[in-house]
Amino acid sequence: MLIREATEEDWPAIWPFMRGILAAGETYTYDRDAAEDAVRASWMLPLPGRAFVAVDDEGTVLGTSKVSRNHAGGGSHIANGSYMVDPAHSGRGVGRALGAHSLEWAAAAGFRAMQFNAVVETNTHAVALWQSLGFTVVATLPEGFEHPRHGFVGLHIMYRKL
Amino acid sequence: MLIREATEEDWPAIWPFMRGILAAGETYTYDRDAAEDAVRASWMLPLPGRAFVAVDDEGTVLGTSKVSRNHAGGGSHIANGSYMVDPAHSGRGVGRALGAHSLEWAAAAGFRAMQFNAVVETNTHAVALWQSLGFTVVATLPEGFEHPRHGFVGLHIMYRKL
């Protein structure tokens, strides 16, 4: 598995699984019917943000990540990270590899910490992954996320220093 | 004092004090030299967001607020609020009036809670105001904000149900 910067040419490989993940509405705070152009603009970021893809030996895109400033101005030193793995390639450590890579990249880019604003409590796989990579839950917003099957569930804010 | 929806015609009265507040870099996570067009687009929101102004009997703009979704999708039921008072009109309860109004407006619009993502710890007046309006600090990101005079200070995330 190789992780490299995403290019516009990668988007047609990213969008099909990203669209499915967003349409499910269970893990991300995008609108479930978010328009492709708006999602692409929010994901394929120019510097100081950056989008990445994890690809296998044949060049197949397995997942994608992005890193950006969580806030501007006086908050510019804290990064935000987002991650999506193609469900067809889950269970191969793609999320962990993207997470570890983004932490290294953000530290090298000068960020001092990384924050996730919205980790859905019922996404236990993601919560455990981020905890194993050094993140802690700094707050849980009660009923912060409306899950299509579970109703209102908690929404974690997670954080770690770099 | 009257609080009403802001219109494009209000912007020339808003921008001069907003620009000063942003340039000071002490209370908001905008870039200190943020371009007027970008700030206007981030403030003068279409529905389901909304910008407001507080005006005195002569129609002078004393301050402004905006309410938006804090997240999209499954997080759409939590509002975000932002507030700026013209320093020339501080000490008259403008911030409190804008805050109370936005809570009422957000509740009437169907939001279930309000969240602030970035309240600078050294902005003690604001922290106390929001606490008096029922908000609690749910997390403080250590060194989450780089203050131009105080260096790295904490950044509060504040929350209250509606």
Coordinates of C-alpha atoms in Angstrom, one line a residue, chain B:
Chain B
M1 CA -32.4 48.5 20.6
L2 CA -33.9 46.4 17.8
I3 CA -32.6 43.1 16.4
R4 CA -33.6 42.3 12.9
E5 CA -32.4 40.2 10.0
A6 CA -29.3 41.7 8.3
T7 CA -29.5 42.7 4.6
E8 CA -26.8 43.3 2.1
E9 CA -27.4 47.1 2.7
D10 CA -26.2 46.6 6.3
W11 CA -22.8 45.2 5.2
P12 CA -21.1 48.6 4.8
A13 CA -22.0 49.4 8.4
I14 CA -20.8 46.0 9.6
W15 CA -17.5 45.6 7.9
P16 CA -15.6 48.5 9.4
F17 CA -15.9 47.2 13.0
M18 CA -15.7 43.6 11.9
R19 CA -12.5 44.2 10.0
G20 CA -11.0 45.8 13.2
I21 CA -12.0 42.9 15.4
L22 CA -10.6 40.4 12.9
A23 CA -7.4 42.4 12.4
A24 CA -6.8 42.4 16.2
G25 CA -6.7 38.6 16.0
E26 CA -7.6 38.2 19.7
T27 CA -11.1 36.7 19.7
Y28 CA -11.9 35.1 16.3
T29 CA -10.4 32.3 14.3
Y30 CA -10.5 34.2 11.0
D31 CA -7.3 35.1 9.3
R32 CA -6.4 38.6 10.5
D33 CA -6.1 39.8 6.9
A34 CA -9.2 37.9 5.7
A35 CA -10.6 39.4 2.5
E36 CA -13.8 41.3 2.7
D37 CA -15.6 39.1 0.1
A38 CA -14.7 35.9 2.0
V39 CA -15.8 37.3 5.3
R40 CA -19.1 38.6 3.9
A41 CA -19.8 35.2 2.3
S42 CA -19.1 33.5 5.7
W43 CA -21.3 35.9 7.6
M44 CA -24.3 36.9 5.4
L45 CA -25.7 33.4 5.2
P46 CA -28.7 32.2 3.3
L47 CA -31.2 30.0 5.1
P48 CA -31.0 27.7 7.0
G49 CA -28.4 30.2 8.4
R50 CA -29.2 33.8 9.0
A51 CA -27.4 37.0 9.9
F52 CA -28.8 39.7 12.2
V53 CA -28.0 43.2 13.3
A54 CA -28.7 45.1 16.5
V55 CA -29.7 48.7 15.7
D56 CA -30.5 51.7 17.9
D57 CA -33.4 54.1 17.5
E58 CA -31.5 56.0 14.8
G59 CA -30.9 52.8 12.8
T60 CA -27.2 52.7 13.7
V61 CA -25.8 49.2 13.6
L62 CA -24.4 48.3 17.0
G63 CA -23.5 44.7 16.4
T64 CA -24.2 41.6 14.4
S65 CA -24.8 37.9 14.8
K66 CA -25.2 34.9 12.7
V67 CA -26.7 31.5 13.2
S68 CA -26.0 28.5 11.0
R69 CA -25.8 24.7 11.2
N70 CA -22.7 23.7 13.1
H71 CA -22.5 20.6 11.0
A72 CA -24.5 19.3 8.0
G73 CA -26.2 15.9 7.6
G74 CA -26.8 14.1 10.9
G75 CA -25.4 17.1 12.8
S76 CA -27.9 19.6 11.3
H77 CA -30.0 20.0 14.4
I78 CA -27.2 21.8 16.3
A79 CA -26.8 25.5 15.6
N80 CA -23.6 27.5 15.7
G81 CA -23.7 31.2 16.7
S82 CA -21.2 34.0 16.1
Y83 CA -21.4 37.6 17.4
M84 CA -19.5 40.9 17.0
V85 CA -20.3 44.1 18.7
D86 CA -18.9 47.4 17.5
P87 CA -16.4 48.5 20.2
A88 CA -17.8 52.0 19.9
H89 CA -21.0 50.6 21.3
S90 CA -19.7 48.1 23.9
G91 CA -21.0 48.0 27.5
R92 CA -24.6 48.5 26.4
G93 CA -25.7 44.9 26.5
V94 CA -25.6 44.5 22.7
G95 CA -23.8 41.2 22.9
R96 CA -26.2 39.8 25.5
A97 CA -29.2 40.9 23.4
L98 CA -27.8 39.4 20.3
G99 CA -27.0 36.2 22.2
A100 CA -30.5 35.9 23.7
H101 CA -32.1 36.7 20.4
S102 CA -30.1 34.0 18.5
L103 CA -31.1 31.4 21.1
E104 CA -34.7 32.2 20.6
W105 CA -34.4 32.3 16.8
A106 CA -32.5 29.0 16.7
A107 CA -35.1 27.3 18.9
A108 CA -37.9 28.6 16.8
A109 CA -36.1 27.4 13.7
G110 CA -36.0 23.9 15.1
F111 CA -32.5 23.6 16.3
R112 CA -32.1 21.4 19.4
A113 CA -28.8 22.9 20.8
M114 CA -26.2 25.5 20.1
Q115 CA -22.5 25.0 20.0
F116 CA -19.6 27.4 19.9
N117 CA -16.4 25.8 18.5
A118 CA -13.9 28.4 19.4
V119 CA -14.2 30.8 22.4
V120 CA -10.8 32.1 23.3
E121 CA -10.1 31.5 27.0
T122 CA -8.7 35.0 27.5
N123 CA -11.9 36.5 26.1
T124 CA -13.3 36.3 29.7
H125 CA -16.1 38.8 29.0
A126 CA -17.5 36.5 26.3
V127 CA -17.0 33.3 28.3
A128 CA -18.9 34.8 31.3
L129 CA -21.6 36.1 29.0
W130 CA -22.2 32.7 27.4
Q131 CA -22.2 31.0 30.8
S132 CA -24.8 33.4 32.1
L133 CA -26.9 32.5 29.1
G134 CA -26.8 28.8 30.0
F135 CA -23.7 27.6 28.0
T136 CA -21.2 25.3 29.6
V137 CA -17.6 24.7 28.6
V138 CA -17.6 21.1 27.3
A139 CA -13.9 21.0 26.4
T140 CA -10.9 23.3 26.5
L141 CA -8.3 22.6 23.8
P142 CA -5.0 23.4 25.6
E143 CA -3.0 25.9 23.6
G144 CA -5.8 25.9 21.0
F145 CA -5.5 29.6 20.1
E146 CA -2.4 31.7 19.4
H147 CA -3.1 35.1 20.9
P148 CA -1.1 38.0 19.5
R149 CA -0.2 39.2 23.0
H150 CA -0.7 36.2 25.3
G151 CA 0.8 33.5 23.1
F152 CA -0.8 30.1 23.2
V153 CA -4.0 30.1 25.3
G154 CA -6.9 27.6 25.7
L155 CA -9.8 27.5 23.2
H156 CA -13.2 26.6 24.7
I157 CA -15.9 24.6 23.1
M158 CA -19.2 25.7 24.6
Y159 CA -22.6 24.2 24.3
R160 CA -26.2 24.4 25.5
K161 CA -29.5 22.7 24.8
L162 CA -32.3 24.8 23.4

